[in-house]
N, CA and C atoms as an extended XYZ file, in Angstrom:
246
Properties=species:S:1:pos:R:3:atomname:S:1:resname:S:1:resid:I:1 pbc="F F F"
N        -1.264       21.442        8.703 N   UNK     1
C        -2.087       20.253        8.881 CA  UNK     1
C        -1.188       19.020        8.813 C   UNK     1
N        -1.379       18.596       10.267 N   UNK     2
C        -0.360       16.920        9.660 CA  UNK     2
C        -1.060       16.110        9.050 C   UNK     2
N        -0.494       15.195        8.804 N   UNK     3
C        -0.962       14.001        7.861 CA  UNK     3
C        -1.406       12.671        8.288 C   UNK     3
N        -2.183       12.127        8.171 N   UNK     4
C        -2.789       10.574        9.028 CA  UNK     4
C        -2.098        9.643        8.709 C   UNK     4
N        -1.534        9.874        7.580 N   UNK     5
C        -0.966        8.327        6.844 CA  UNK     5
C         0.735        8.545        7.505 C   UNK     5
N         1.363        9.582        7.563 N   UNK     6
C         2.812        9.179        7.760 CA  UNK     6
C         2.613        8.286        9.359 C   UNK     6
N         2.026        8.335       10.093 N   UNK     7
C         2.138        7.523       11.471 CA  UNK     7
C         2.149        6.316       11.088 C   UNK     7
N         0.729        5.793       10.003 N   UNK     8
C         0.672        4.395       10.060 CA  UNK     8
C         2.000        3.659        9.157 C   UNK     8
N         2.410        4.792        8.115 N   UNK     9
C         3.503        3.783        6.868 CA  UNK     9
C         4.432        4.095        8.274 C   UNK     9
N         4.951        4.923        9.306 N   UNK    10
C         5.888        4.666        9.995 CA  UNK    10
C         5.809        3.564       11.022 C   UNK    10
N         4.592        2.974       11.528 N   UNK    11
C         4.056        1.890       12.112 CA  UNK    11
C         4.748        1.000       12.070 C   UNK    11
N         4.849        0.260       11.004 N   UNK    12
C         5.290       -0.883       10.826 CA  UNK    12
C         6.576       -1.220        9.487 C   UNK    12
N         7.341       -2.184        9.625 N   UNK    13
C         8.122       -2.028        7.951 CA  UNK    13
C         7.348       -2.114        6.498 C   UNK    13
N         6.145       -2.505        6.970 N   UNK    14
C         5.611       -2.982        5.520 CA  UNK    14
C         4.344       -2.495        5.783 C   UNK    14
N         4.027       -2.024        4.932 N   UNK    15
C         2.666       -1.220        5.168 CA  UNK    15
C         1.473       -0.918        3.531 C   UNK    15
N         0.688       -1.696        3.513 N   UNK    16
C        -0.229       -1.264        1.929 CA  UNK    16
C        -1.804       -1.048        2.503 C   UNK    16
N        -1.649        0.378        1.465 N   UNK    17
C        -3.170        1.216        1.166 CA  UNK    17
C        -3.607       -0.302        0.694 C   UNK    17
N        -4.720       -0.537        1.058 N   UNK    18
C        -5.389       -1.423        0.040 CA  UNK    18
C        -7.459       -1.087       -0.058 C   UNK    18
N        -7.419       -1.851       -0.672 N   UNK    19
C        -9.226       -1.466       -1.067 CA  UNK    19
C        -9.723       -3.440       -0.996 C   UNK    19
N       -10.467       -3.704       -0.032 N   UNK    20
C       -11.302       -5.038        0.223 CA  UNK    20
C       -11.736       -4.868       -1.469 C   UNK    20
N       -11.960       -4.443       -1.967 N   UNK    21
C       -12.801       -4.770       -3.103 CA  UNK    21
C       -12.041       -4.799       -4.548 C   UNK    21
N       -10.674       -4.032       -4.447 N   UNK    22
C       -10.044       -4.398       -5.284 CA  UNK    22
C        -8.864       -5.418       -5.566 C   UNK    22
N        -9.190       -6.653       -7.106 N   UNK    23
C        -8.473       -7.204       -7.316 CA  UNK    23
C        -6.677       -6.970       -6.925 C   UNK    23
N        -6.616       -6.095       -7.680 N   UNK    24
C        -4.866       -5.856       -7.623 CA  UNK    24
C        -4.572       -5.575       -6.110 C   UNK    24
N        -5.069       -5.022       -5.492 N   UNK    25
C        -4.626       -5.589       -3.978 CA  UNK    25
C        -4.055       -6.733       -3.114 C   UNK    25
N        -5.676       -8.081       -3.833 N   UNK    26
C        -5.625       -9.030       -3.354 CA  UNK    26
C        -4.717       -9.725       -3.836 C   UNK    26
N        -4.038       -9.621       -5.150 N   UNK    27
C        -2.796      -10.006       -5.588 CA  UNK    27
C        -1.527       -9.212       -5.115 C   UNK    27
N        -1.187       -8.501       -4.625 N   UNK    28
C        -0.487       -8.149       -4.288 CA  UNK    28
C        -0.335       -8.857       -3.012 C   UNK    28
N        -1.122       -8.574       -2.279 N   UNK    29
C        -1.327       -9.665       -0.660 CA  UNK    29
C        -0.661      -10.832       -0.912 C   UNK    29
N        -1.482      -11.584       -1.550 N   UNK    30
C        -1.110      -12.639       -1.797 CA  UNK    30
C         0.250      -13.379       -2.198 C   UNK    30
N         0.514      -12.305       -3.288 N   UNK    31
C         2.204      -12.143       -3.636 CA  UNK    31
C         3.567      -12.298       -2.627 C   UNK    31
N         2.964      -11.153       -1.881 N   UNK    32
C         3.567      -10.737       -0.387 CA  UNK    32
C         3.222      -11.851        0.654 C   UNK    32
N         2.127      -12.237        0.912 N   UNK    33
C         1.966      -13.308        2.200 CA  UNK    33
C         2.711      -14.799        1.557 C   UNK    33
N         2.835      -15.115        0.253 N   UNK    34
C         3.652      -16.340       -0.494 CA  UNK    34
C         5.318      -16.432       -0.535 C   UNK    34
N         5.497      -14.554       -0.346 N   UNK    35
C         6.737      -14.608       -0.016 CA  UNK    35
C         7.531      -14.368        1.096 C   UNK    35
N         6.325      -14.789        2.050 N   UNK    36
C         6.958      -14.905        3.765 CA  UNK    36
C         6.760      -13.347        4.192 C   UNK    36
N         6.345      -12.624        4.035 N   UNK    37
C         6.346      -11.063        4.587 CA  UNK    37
C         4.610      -10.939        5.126 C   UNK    37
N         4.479      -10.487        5.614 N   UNK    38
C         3.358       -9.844        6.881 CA  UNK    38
C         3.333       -8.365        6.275 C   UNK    38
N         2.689       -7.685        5.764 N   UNK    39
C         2.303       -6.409        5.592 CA  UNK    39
C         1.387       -6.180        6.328 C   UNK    39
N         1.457       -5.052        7.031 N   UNK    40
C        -0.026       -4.312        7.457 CA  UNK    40
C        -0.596       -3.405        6.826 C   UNK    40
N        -1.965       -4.391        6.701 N   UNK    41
C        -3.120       -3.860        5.346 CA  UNK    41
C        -4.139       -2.524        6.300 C   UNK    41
N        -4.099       -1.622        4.953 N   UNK    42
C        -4.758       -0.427        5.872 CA  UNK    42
C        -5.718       -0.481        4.649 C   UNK    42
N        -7.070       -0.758        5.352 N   UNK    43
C        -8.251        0.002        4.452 CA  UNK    43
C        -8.357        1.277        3.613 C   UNK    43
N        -8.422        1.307        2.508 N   UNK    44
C        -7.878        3.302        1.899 CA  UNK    44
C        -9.527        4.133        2.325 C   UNK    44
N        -9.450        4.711        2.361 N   UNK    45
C       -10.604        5.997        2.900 CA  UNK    45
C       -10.499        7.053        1.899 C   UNK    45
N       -11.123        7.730        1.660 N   UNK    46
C       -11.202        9.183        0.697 CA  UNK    46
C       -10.307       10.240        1.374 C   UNK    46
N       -10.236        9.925        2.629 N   UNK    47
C        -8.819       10.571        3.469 CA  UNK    47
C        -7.817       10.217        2.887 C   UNK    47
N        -7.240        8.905        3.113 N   UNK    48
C        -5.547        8.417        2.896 CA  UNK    48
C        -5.566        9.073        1.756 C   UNK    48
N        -6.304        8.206        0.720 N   UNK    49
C        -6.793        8.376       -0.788 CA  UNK    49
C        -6.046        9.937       -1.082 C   UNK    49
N        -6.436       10.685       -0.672 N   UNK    50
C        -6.432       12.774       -0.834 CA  UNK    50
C        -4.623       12.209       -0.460 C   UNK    50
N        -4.683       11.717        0.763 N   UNK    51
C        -3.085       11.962        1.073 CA  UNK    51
C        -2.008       11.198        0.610 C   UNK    51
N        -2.531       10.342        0.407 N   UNK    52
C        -1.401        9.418       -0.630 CA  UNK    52
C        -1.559        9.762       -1.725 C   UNK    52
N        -2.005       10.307       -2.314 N   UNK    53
C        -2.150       11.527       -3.217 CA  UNK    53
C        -0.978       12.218       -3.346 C   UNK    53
N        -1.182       13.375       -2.018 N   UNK    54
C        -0.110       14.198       -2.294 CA  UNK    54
C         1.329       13.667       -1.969 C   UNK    54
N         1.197       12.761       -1.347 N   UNK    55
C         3.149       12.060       -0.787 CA  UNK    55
C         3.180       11.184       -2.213 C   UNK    55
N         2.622       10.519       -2.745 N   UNK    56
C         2.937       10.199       -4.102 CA  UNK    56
C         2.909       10.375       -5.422 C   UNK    56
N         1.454       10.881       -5.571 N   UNK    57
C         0.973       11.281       -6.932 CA  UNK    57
C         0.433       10.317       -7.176 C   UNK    57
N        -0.371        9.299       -6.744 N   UNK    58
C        -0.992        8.282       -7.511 CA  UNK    58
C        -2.574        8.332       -6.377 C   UNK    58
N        -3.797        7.798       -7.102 N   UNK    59
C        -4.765        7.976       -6.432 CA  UNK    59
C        -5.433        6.208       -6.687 C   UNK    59
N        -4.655        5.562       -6.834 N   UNK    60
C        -4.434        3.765       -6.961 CA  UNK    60
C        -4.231        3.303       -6.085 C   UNK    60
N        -4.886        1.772       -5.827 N   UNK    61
C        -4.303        0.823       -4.665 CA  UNK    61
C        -3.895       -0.130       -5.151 C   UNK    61
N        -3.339       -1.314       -4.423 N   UNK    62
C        -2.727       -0.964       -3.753 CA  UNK    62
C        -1.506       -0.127       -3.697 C   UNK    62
N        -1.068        0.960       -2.695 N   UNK    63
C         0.358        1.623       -2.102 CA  UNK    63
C         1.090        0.887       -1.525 C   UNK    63
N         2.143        0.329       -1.584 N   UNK    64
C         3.103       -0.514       -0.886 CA  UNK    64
C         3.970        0.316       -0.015 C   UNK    64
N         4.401        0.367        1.264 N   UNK    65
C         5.626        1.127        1.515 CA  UNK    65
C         6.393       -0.162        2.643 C   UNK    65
N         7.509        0.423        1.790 N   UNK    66
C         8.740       -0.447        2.547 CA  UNK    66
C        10.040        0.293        3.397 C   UNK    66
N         9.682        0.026        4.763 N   UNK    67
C        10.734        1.075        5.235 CA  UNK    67
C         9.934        2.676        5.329 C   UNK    67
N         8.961        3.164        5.165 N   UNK    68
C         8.512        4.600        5.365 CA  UNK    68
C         8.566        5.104        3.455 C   UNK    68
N         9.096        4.265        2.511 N   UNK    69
C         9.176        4.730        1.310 CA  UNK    69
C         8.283        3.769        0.564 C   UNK    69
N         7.833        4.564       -0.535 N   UNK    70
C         6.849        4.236       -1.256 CA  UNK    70
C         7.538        2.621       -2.348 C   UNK    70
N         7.119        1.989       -2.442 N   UNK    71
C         7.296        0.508       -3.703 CA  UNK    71
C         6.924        0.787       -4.802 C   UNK    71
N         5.963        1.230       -4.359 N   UNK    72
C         4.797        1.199       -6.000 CA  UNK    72
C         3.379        0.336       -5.267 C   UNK    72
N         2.743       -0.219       -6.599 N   UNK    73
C         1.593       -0.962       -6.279 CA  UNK    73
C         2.091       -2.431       -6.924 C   UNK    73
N         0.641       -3.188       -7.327 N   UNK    74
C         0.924       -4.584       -7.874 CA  UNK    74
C         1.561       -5.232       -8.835 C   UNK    74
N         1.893       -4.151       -9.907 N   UNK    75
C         2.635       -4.689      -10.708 CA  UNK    75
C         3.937       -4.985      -10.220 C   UNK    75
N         4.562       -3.216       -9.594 N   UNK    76
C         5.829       -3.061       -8.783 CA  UNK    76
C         6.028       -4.481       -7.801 C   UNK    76
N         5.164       -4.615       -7.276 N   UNK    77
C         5.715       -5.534       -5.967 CA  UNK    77
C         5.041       -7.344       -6.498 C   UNK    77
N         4.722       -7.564       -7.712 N   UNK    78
C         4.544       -9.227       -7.923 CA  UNK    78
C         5.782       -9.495       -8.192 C   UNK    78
N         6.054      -10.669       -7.704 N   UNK    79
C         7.051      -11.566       -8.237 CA  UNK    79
C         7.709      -11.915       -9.618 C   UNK    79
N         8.821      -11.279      -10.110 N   UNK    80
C         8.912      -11.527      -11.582 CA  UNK    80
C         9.510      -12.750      -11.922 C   UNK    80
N         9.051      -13.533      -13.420 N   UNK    81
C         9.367      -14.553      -13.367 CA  UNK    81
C        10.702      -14.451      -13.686 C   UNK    81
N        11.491      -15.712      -13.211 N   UNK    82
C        12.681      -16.403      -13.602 CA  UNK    82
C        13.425      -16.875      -14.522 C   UNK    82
């Protein structure tokens, strides 16, 4: 069985699972669109969800991938202070 999600994280360089309804997403976005980067936001589904699952081990949004490899989520990818 192939997988739905490796096409889209190969899509583009920047790529996050995200959930419209969850906070830590929208901070993460936000994080990311403040620091000049364009991610393409993929709605998560109970699909990806199962499959980003198994390519990561985490069943959390947002998924960040940079390059086809996983970041982490919002904590991983906010801006640390100075």
């Amino acid at each position: 069985m192939s997988s739905t999600v490796d096409p889209i994280i190969d899509s583009a360089s920047l790529v996050m699972f995200s959930g419209s309804w969850c906070p830590y997403c929208k901070k993460a976005l936000a994080a990311m669109t403040e620091a000049g980067y364009t991610p393409e936001v993929i709605e998560i589904t109970d699909e990806y969800k199962a499959e980003l699952s198994k390519k990561t081990g985490k069943t959390s949004v947002p998924q960040v991938f940079i390059n086809g490899t996983v970041s982490g989520g919002a904590s991983q990818n906010a801006p640390q202070p100075q």
